[in-house]
Amino acid sequence: IKKIFSGVQPTGNLHLGNYLGAIKNFVKLQNEKENECIFCVVDLHAITVKQDPKELKKNIRETAATFIASGIDPNKSIIFNQSMVPAHSEAAWILSCVSRIGWLNRMTQFKEKAGKDKEKASIGLYSYPVLMAADILLYDATHVPVGDDQKQHLELCRDIAQKFNNDFNATDFLKVPEPLIQKEFSRIMSLKDGLKKMSKSDPSDLSRINLTDNSEEILNKIKKAKTDPLPLPSDIKDLNERPEAENLLGIYSSLKNQNLEKSIIEFKGKNFSEFKEKLSETLIETIDPISKEIKKLLNDEGYLDKILLEGSNKANKIASKKIKEIKDLVGF
Ligand code: TYM
């Protein structure tokens, strides 16, 4: 059996990139027989940058609601939030003593997120990937579905697991996980700039489709999405140096569960206006029901809190056993 673990930060504005790059895949994996799936709202990761406490609380529930609205079934998968399971913080500390500064210095996401003045970034933002490794390793996860931007963090997680096993003479004790990154469409780009990742923190809301957008907002954002003046290409090679066309066709293909070639055949030589109509229609078909369901679920905070509490109890059973073994090995 595959043991699946993945996490999403409750930092608001969950978007199409999170859905197509990660959450959609979570649902697929959950529905394959035999897989054991754990999906975590990583609230400890969220506070590596400043959060408003009220907003954070709201966003934790909203992320859980997004999981459920997208098709994650709390009866099949464990849904919980990280801060309710103390082993995550404990394991992160121990693993940070195994990790090397040189390894963390190579992390490109830290460099991006910390911006110019790295001295002012939090220690948490710097050691963020170690906490991520703790998340995964506590559950003996075999497979970790993520978008392309998390690849480097998963490689670090594998290095940390191997070094811990070596340092403590515990062959195969921490399981070295496999990243699950889709071959196509694992990096959805901004609607305003085909070279920039679609992101929660982009100041322009027009740069992304939020999972809480309604049909009108989706229509408007696709209408305003950046394109180039040429008609749609008739060959995949002609997408070179047309990042916006490539991204929009990629989004369409991913939503339709078809490869890029097929979409190119469908729209070759057509104008963007015609393609955008089809794209909006397809987006609305997928996103509108999710958006409506998120809003419905958010009206029942008691239900969401109950799901998170029950999930945390289940997660805690697994994680507290593993952290005890880790502490034994360390000599505590
Ligand atoms: P986060 O919250 O930034 O993003 C959640 C998931 O969405 C994917 N993603 C994208 N995929 C395609 N295109 C995009 N534009 C795009 N933007 C985001 C991310 O790759 C991710 O899979 N560090 C993680 C959370 C985490 C985690 C973990 C993941 C914490 N612990 C353990 C796996 C296992 C993060 O910040 O994801």
Coordinates of C-alpha atoms and ligand atoms in Angstrom, one line a residue:
I1 CA 0.0 0.0 0.0
K2 CA 1.0 3.6 -0.6
K3 CA 1.1 5.9 2.3
I4 CA 0.3 9.4 1.0
F5 CA 1.0 12.6 2.9
S6 CA 0.7 16.2 1.8
G7 CA 0.1 19.6 3.2
V8 CA -1.3 23.0 2.2
Q9 CA -0.7 26.3 4.0
P10 CA -3.7 28.1 5.3
T11 CA -2.6 31.5 4.1
G12 CA -5.8 32.5 2.2
N13 CA -6.5 32.7 -1.6
L14 CA -6.2 29.0 -2.4
H15 CA -6.1 29.0 -6.2
L16 CA -6.2 27.1 -9.4
G17 CA -2.5 26.3 -9.1
N18 CA -3.0 24.6 -5.7
Y19 CA -5.9 22.7 -7.2
L20 CA -4.4 21.5 -10.4
G21 CA -0.9 21.1 -9.1
A22 CA -1.9 19.3 -5.8
I23 CA -5.4 19.0 -4.5
K24 CA -6.9 17.4 -7.6
N25 CA -4.2 14.7 -7.3
F26 CA -4.9 14.2 -3.6
V27 CA -8.5 13.3 -4.5
K28 CA -7.4 10.9 -7.3
L29 CA -4.9 9.1 -4.9
Q30 CA -7.6 8.9 -2.2
N31 CA -9.9 7.2 -4.6
E32 CA -7.4 4.5 -5.6
K33 CA -7.9 1.4 -3.5
E34 CA -5.6 0.6 -0.7
N35 CA -3.9 4.1 -0.4
E36 CA -3.8 5.5 3.1
C37 CA -4.0 9.3 2.8
I38 CA -3.3 12.1 5.2
F39 CA -3.8 15.7 4.3
C40 CA -2.6 18.4 6.6
V41 CA -3.5 22.0 7.0
V42 CA 0.0 23.3 7.8
D43 CA -0.7 26.1 10.1
L44 CA 2.8 26.0 11.7
H45 CA 4.2 26.7 8.3
A46 CA 1.8 29.6 7.8
I47 CA 3.3 31.6 10.8
T48 CA 6.8 31.7 9.2
V49 CA 5.5 35.0 7.9
K50 CA 3.3 37.3 10.0
Q51 CA -0.3 36.3 10.2
D52 CA -3.3 38.0 11.7
P53 CA -4.6 35.6 14.4
K54 CA -8.3 36.0 13.4
E55 CA -7.5 35.6 9.7
L56 CA -5.4 32.5 10.4
K57 CA -8.2 30.8 12.3
K58 CA -10.6 31.5 9.4
N59 CA -8.1 30.3 6.8
I60 CA -7.5 27.0 8.7
R61 CA -11.2 26.3 8.4
E62 CA -11.3 27.5 4.8
T63 CA -8.4 25.2 3.8
A64 CA -10.2 22.2 5.4
A65 CA -13.4 23.3 3.6
T66 CA -11.5 23.4 0.4
F67 CA -10.2 19.9 0.8
I68 CA -13.7 18.6 1.5
A69 CA -15.3 20.6 -1.3
S70 CA -12.7 19.3 -3.8
G71 CA -13.6 15.7 -2.9
I72 CA -11.4 14.7 0.0
D73 CA -13.6 12.5 2.1
P74 CA -12.9 12.7 5.9
N75 CA -14.1 9.1 6.2
K76 CA -11.5 7.9 3.8
S77 CA -8.6 10.3 4.5
I78 CA -7.3 12.0 7.6
I79 CA -7.7 15.7 7.4
F80 CA -6.1 17.6 10.3
N81 CA -4.2 20.7 11.2
Q82 CA -0.5 20.5 12.1
S83 CA -0.6 22.6 15.3
M84 CA -2.9 20.1 17.0
V85 CA -0.3 17.4 16.8
P86 CA 2.7 18.3 19.0
A87 CA 5.0 15.7 17.5
H88 CA 5.5 17.9 14.4
S89 CA 7.2 20.6 16.4
E90 CA 9.2 18.1 18.4
A91 CA 10.4 16.2 15.4
A92 CA 11.3 19.4 13.6
W93 CA 13.7 20.4 16.4
I94 CA 15.4 17.1 16.4
L95 CA 15.7 17.0 12.6
S96 CA 17.0 20.5 12.6
C97 CA 20.0 19.2 14.6
V98 CA 20.6 16.6 11.9
S99 CA 20.2 19.0 8.9
R100 CA 23.2 21.1 7.7
I101 CA 23.2 24.8 7.2
G102 CA 24.8 24.3 3.8
W103 CA 21.8 22.2 2.7
L104 CA 19.3 24.9 3.7
N105 CA 21.3 27.6 2.2
R106 CA 20.6 26.1 -1.2
M107 CA 16.8 26.4 -0.9
T108 CA 15.5 28.6 -3.7
Q109 CA 12.1 29.2 -2.1
F110 CA 13.7 30.8 1.0
K111 CA 15.7 33.1 -1.3
E112 CA 12.5 34.1 -3.1
K113 CA 10.3 34.5 0.0
A114 CA 12.9 36.3 2.1
G115 CA 13.4 39.0 -0.5
K116 CA 16.4 41.3 -0.5
D117 CA 16.8 41.8 3.2
K118 CA 17.4 38.2 4.4
E119 CA 18.6 39.3 7.8
K120 CA 15.0 40.3 8.5
A121 CA 13.4 37.0 7.6
S122 CA 12.3 34.8 10.5
I123 CA 14.3 31.8 11.5
G124 CA 11.1 29.8 10.9
L125 CA 11.1 30.8 7.2
Y126 CA 14.6 29.6 6.9
S127 CA 14.1 26.2 8.7
Y128 CA 10.7 25.7 7.1
P129 CA 11.8 22.7 4.9
V130 CA 12.9 20.9 8.1
L131 CA 9.4 21.2 9.5
M132 CA 8.1 19.9 6.2
A133 CA 10.4 16.9 6.5
A134 CA 9.1 16.2 10.0
D135 CA 5.5 16.2 8.7
I136 CA 6.3 13.6 6.1
L137 CA 8.7 11.4 8.1
L138 CA 6.4 11.1 11.2
Y139 CA 3.9 9.2 9.1
D140 CA 6.3 6.9 7.2
A141 CA 4.8 8.4 4.1
T142 CA 5.9 6.6 0.9
H143 CA 4.5 9.1 -1.6
V144 CA 4.1 12.9 -1.4
P145 CA 2.0 14.6 -4.1
V146 CA 3.0 18.2 -4.6
G147 CA 3.4 20.8 -7.3
D148 CA 6.7 21.4 -9.0
D149 CA 7.8 24.2 -6.7
Q150 CA 8.1 21.7 -3.7
K151 CA 10.5 19.4 -5.5
Q152 CA 13.7 20.8 -3.9
H153 CA 12.1 20.6 -0.4
L154 CA 11.3 16.9 -1.0
E155 CA 14.9 16.2 -2.0
L156 CA 16.0 17.8 1.2
C157 CA 13.5 15.6 3.2
R158 CA 15.1 12.5 1.6
D159 CA 18.6 13.7 2.6
I160 CA 17.5 14.4 6.2
A161 CA 15.9 11.0 6.5
Q162 CA 19.0 9.3 5.2
K163 CA 21.3 11.3 7.5
F164 CA 19.2 10.6 10.6
N165 CA 19.2 6.9 9.8
N166 CA 23.0 7.0 9.3
D167 CA 23.7 9.1 12.4
F168 CA 21.7 6.8 14.7
N169 CA 22.5 3.5 13.1
A170 CA 18.9 2.9 12.3
T171 CA 18.7 1.5 8.8
D172 CA 15.4 2.2 7.1
F173 CA 13.9 3.7 10.3
L174 CA 12.8 6.9 8.7
K175 CA 11.3 6.0 5.3
V176 CA 12.7 7.9 2.4
P177 CA 9.6 9.2 0.5
E178 CA 9.0 9.5 -3.2
P179 CA 7.8 12.8 -4.6
L180 CA 4.7 12.5 -6.8
I181 CA 4.9 15.4 -9.3
Q182 CA 2.7 15.3 -12.4
K183 CA 4.7 15.3 -15.6
E184 CA 2.5 17.9 -17.2
F185 CA 0.8 21.0 -15.6
S186 CA 2.6 20.8 -12.3
R187 CA 3.3 24.5 -12.5
I188 CA 0.4 26.8 -13.2
M189 CA 1.5 30.3 -14.1
S190 CA 0.0 33.7 -13.3
L191 CA -2.8 35.0 -15.6
K192 CA -0.9 38.3 -15.9
D193 CA 2.6 37.0 -16.6
G194 CA 3.3 33.5 -18.1
L195 CA 6.8 33.5 -16.6
K196 CA 5.6 34.0 -13.0
K197 CA 4.0 31.2 -10.8
M198 CA 0.4 31.6 -9.9
S199 CA 0.6 32.5 -6.3
K200 CA -1.5 33.4 -3.2
S201 CA 0.7 36.3 -2.4
D202 CA 0.5 38.1 -5.8
P203 CA -0.9 41.5 -5.0
S204 CA -3.1 41.4 -8.2
D205 CA -6.2 39.2 -7.7
L206 CA -6.5 39.2 -11.5
S207 CA -3.3 37.0 -11.6
R208 CA -5.1 34.0 -10.2
I209 CA -8.4 32.1 -10.2
N210 CA -9.3 31.6 -6.5
L211 CA -11.1 28.5 -5.5
T212 CA -13.8 30.8 -4.0
D213 CA -14.3 32.8 -7.2
N214 CA -17.8 32.8 -8.7
S215 CA -18.7 32.4 -12.4
E216 CA -18.6 36.1 -13.1
E217 CA -15.2 36.6 -11.5
I218 CA -13.8 33.7 -13.5
L219 CA -15.2 35.0 -16.7
N220 CA -13.8 38.5 -16.0
K221 CA -10.3 37.1 -15.1
I222 CA -10.1 35.0 -18.2
K223 CA -11.2 37.9 -20.4
K224 CA -8.5 40.0 -18.9
A225 CA -5.8 37.3 -18.9
K226 CA -2.7 38.2 -20.8
T227 CA -2.2 36.7 -24.3
D228 CA -0.1 37.5 -27.3
P229 CA -1.4 38.8 -30.7
L230 CA -1.0 35.5 -32.6
P231 CA -3.7 32.9 -33.2
L232 CA -3.4 29.7 -31.3
P233 CA -0.6 27.5 -32.5
S234 CA -1.0 24.4 -34.6
D235 CA 2.1 22.6 -33.2
I236 CA 3.5 22.2 -29.7
K237 CA 6.8 23.5 -30.9
D238 CA 5.2 26.8 -31.7
L239 CA 4.5 27.3 -28.0
N240 CA 8.2 28.1 -27.3
E241 CA 8.4 31.7 -26.2
R242 CA 4.7 32.0 -25.9
P243 CA 4.4 31.4 -22.1
E244 CA 0.8 32.8 -21.8
A245 CA -0.6 30.7 -24.6
E246 CA 1.2 27.7 -23.2
N247 CA -0.2 28.3 -19.7
L248 CA -3.8 28.8 -20.8
L249 CA -3.7 25.8 -23.0
G250 CA -2.1 23.9 -20.1
I251 CA -4.9 24.9 -17.7
Y252 CA -7.5 23.8 -20.3
S253 CA -5.8 20.5 -20.9
S254 CA -5.4 19.8 -17.2
L255 CA -9.1 20.5 -16.5
K256 CA -10.1 18.3 -19.4
N257 CA -7.7 15.5 -18.3
Q258 CA -6.2 15.5 -21.8
N259 CA -2.7 16.2 -23.0
L260 CA -1.5 19.4 -24.5
E261 CA -1.3 18.0 -28.0
K262 CA -5.0 17.2 -28.0
S263 CA -5.9 20.8 -26.9
I264 CA -3.7 22.2 -29.6
I265 CA -5.5 20.1 -32.3
E266 CA -8.8 21.4 -30.9
F267 CA -7.9 25.1 -31.1
K268 CA -5.2 25.4 -33.8
G269 CA -5.4 28.7 -35.8
K270 CA -8.3 30.0 -33.7
N271 CA -8.4 33.4 -32.0
F272 CA -7.9 33.7 -28.3
S273 CA -11.4 35.2 -27.8
E274 CA -12.9 31.9 -29.0
F275 CA -10.5 29.8 -26.9
K276 CA -11.1 31.9 -23.9
E277 CA -14.8 31.4 -24.1
K278 CA -14.3 27.6 -24.0
L279 CA -11.7 27.9 -21.2
S280 CA -14.0 30.0 -19.0
E281 CA -16.8 27.5 -19.6
T282 CA -14.6 24.6 -18.6
L283 CA -13.2 26.5 -15.6
I284 CA -16.6 27.4 -14.3
E285 CA -17.7 23.7 -14.7
T286 CA -14.9 22.6 -12.3
I287 CA -14.5 25.6 -10.0
D288 CA -18.0 26.9 -9.5
P289 CA -19.3 23.7 -7.6
I290 CA -16.2 23.8 -5.4
S291 CA -16.6 27.5 -4.7
K292 CA -20.2 27.0 -3.8
E293 CA -19.5 24.0 -1.5
I294 CA -16.6 25.9 0.3
K295 CA -19.0 28.8 1.1
K296 CA -21.6 26.3 2.3
L297 CA -19.2 24.5 4.5
L298 CA -17.9 27.8 6.0
N299 CA -21.3 28.4 7.4
D300 CA -20.9 25.4 9.6
E301 CA -17.8 26.1 11.6
G302 CA -18.8 23.4 14.2
Y303 CA -18.7 20.7 11.5
L304 CA -15.2 21.8 10.2
D305 CA -13.8 22.0 13.7
K306 CA -15.1 18.5 14.4
I307 CA -13.5 17.1 11.3
L308 CA -10.2 18.7 12.2
L309 CA -10.4 17.5 15.8
E310 CA -11.2 13.9 14.8
G311 CA -8.5 14.0 12.2
S312 CA -6.0 15.3 14.7
N313 CA -6.8 12.5 17.1
K314 CA -6.1 10.0 14.4
A315 CA -2.9 11.7 13.3
N316 CA -1.7 12.0 16.9
K317 CA -2.0 8.3 17.4
I318 CA 0.4 7.7 14.5
A319 CA 2.8 10.6 15.1
S320 CA 3.1 10.2 18.9
K321 CA 4.3 6.6 18.4
K322 CA 6.9 7.6 15.8
I323 CA 8.2 10.6 17.9
K324 CA 8.7 8.2 20.9
E325 CA 10.8 6.0 18.7
I326 CA 12.8 9.0 17.5
K327 CA 13.4 10.1 21.0
D328 CA 14.6 6.6 22.0
L329 CA 17.1 6.6 19.2
V330 CA 18.4 10.0 20.1
G331 CA 18.9 8.9 23.7
F332 CA 16.2 10.8 25.5
Ligands
TYM1 P1 1.7 25.6 -0.5 O1 0.7 25.8 0.5 O2 2.4 26.7 -1.0 O3 1.0 24.9 -1.8 C1 0.1 23.8 -1.7 C2 0.4 22.9 -2.9 O4 0.0 23.6 -4.1 C3 1.1 23.5 -5.0 N1 1.2 24.7 -5.8 C4 1.2 24.8 -7.1 N2 1.1 23.8 -8.1 C5 1.1 24.2 -9.4 N3 1.2 25.5 -9.8 C6 1.2 26.5 -8.9 N4 1.3 27.8 -9.3 C7 1.2 26.2 -7.5 N5 1.3 26.9 -6.3 C8 1.3 26.0 -5.3 C9 2.3 23.3 -4.1 O5 3.4 22.7 -4.8 C10 1.8 22.4 -3.0 O6 1.8 21.1 -3.4 N6 5.6 23.5 1.8 C11 4.2 23.3 1.3 C12 3.3 22.7 2.3 C13 3.8 21.5 3.1 C14 3.9 20.2 2.6 C15 4.3 19.4 3.7 C16 3.7 19.6 1.4 C17 4.1 21.5 4.4 N7 4.4 20.2 4.8 C18 4.6 18.0 3.6 C19 3.9 18.2 1.3 C20 4.3 17.4 2.4 C21 3.7 24.6 0.7 O7 4.0 25.6 1.2 O8 2.6 24.4 -0.1

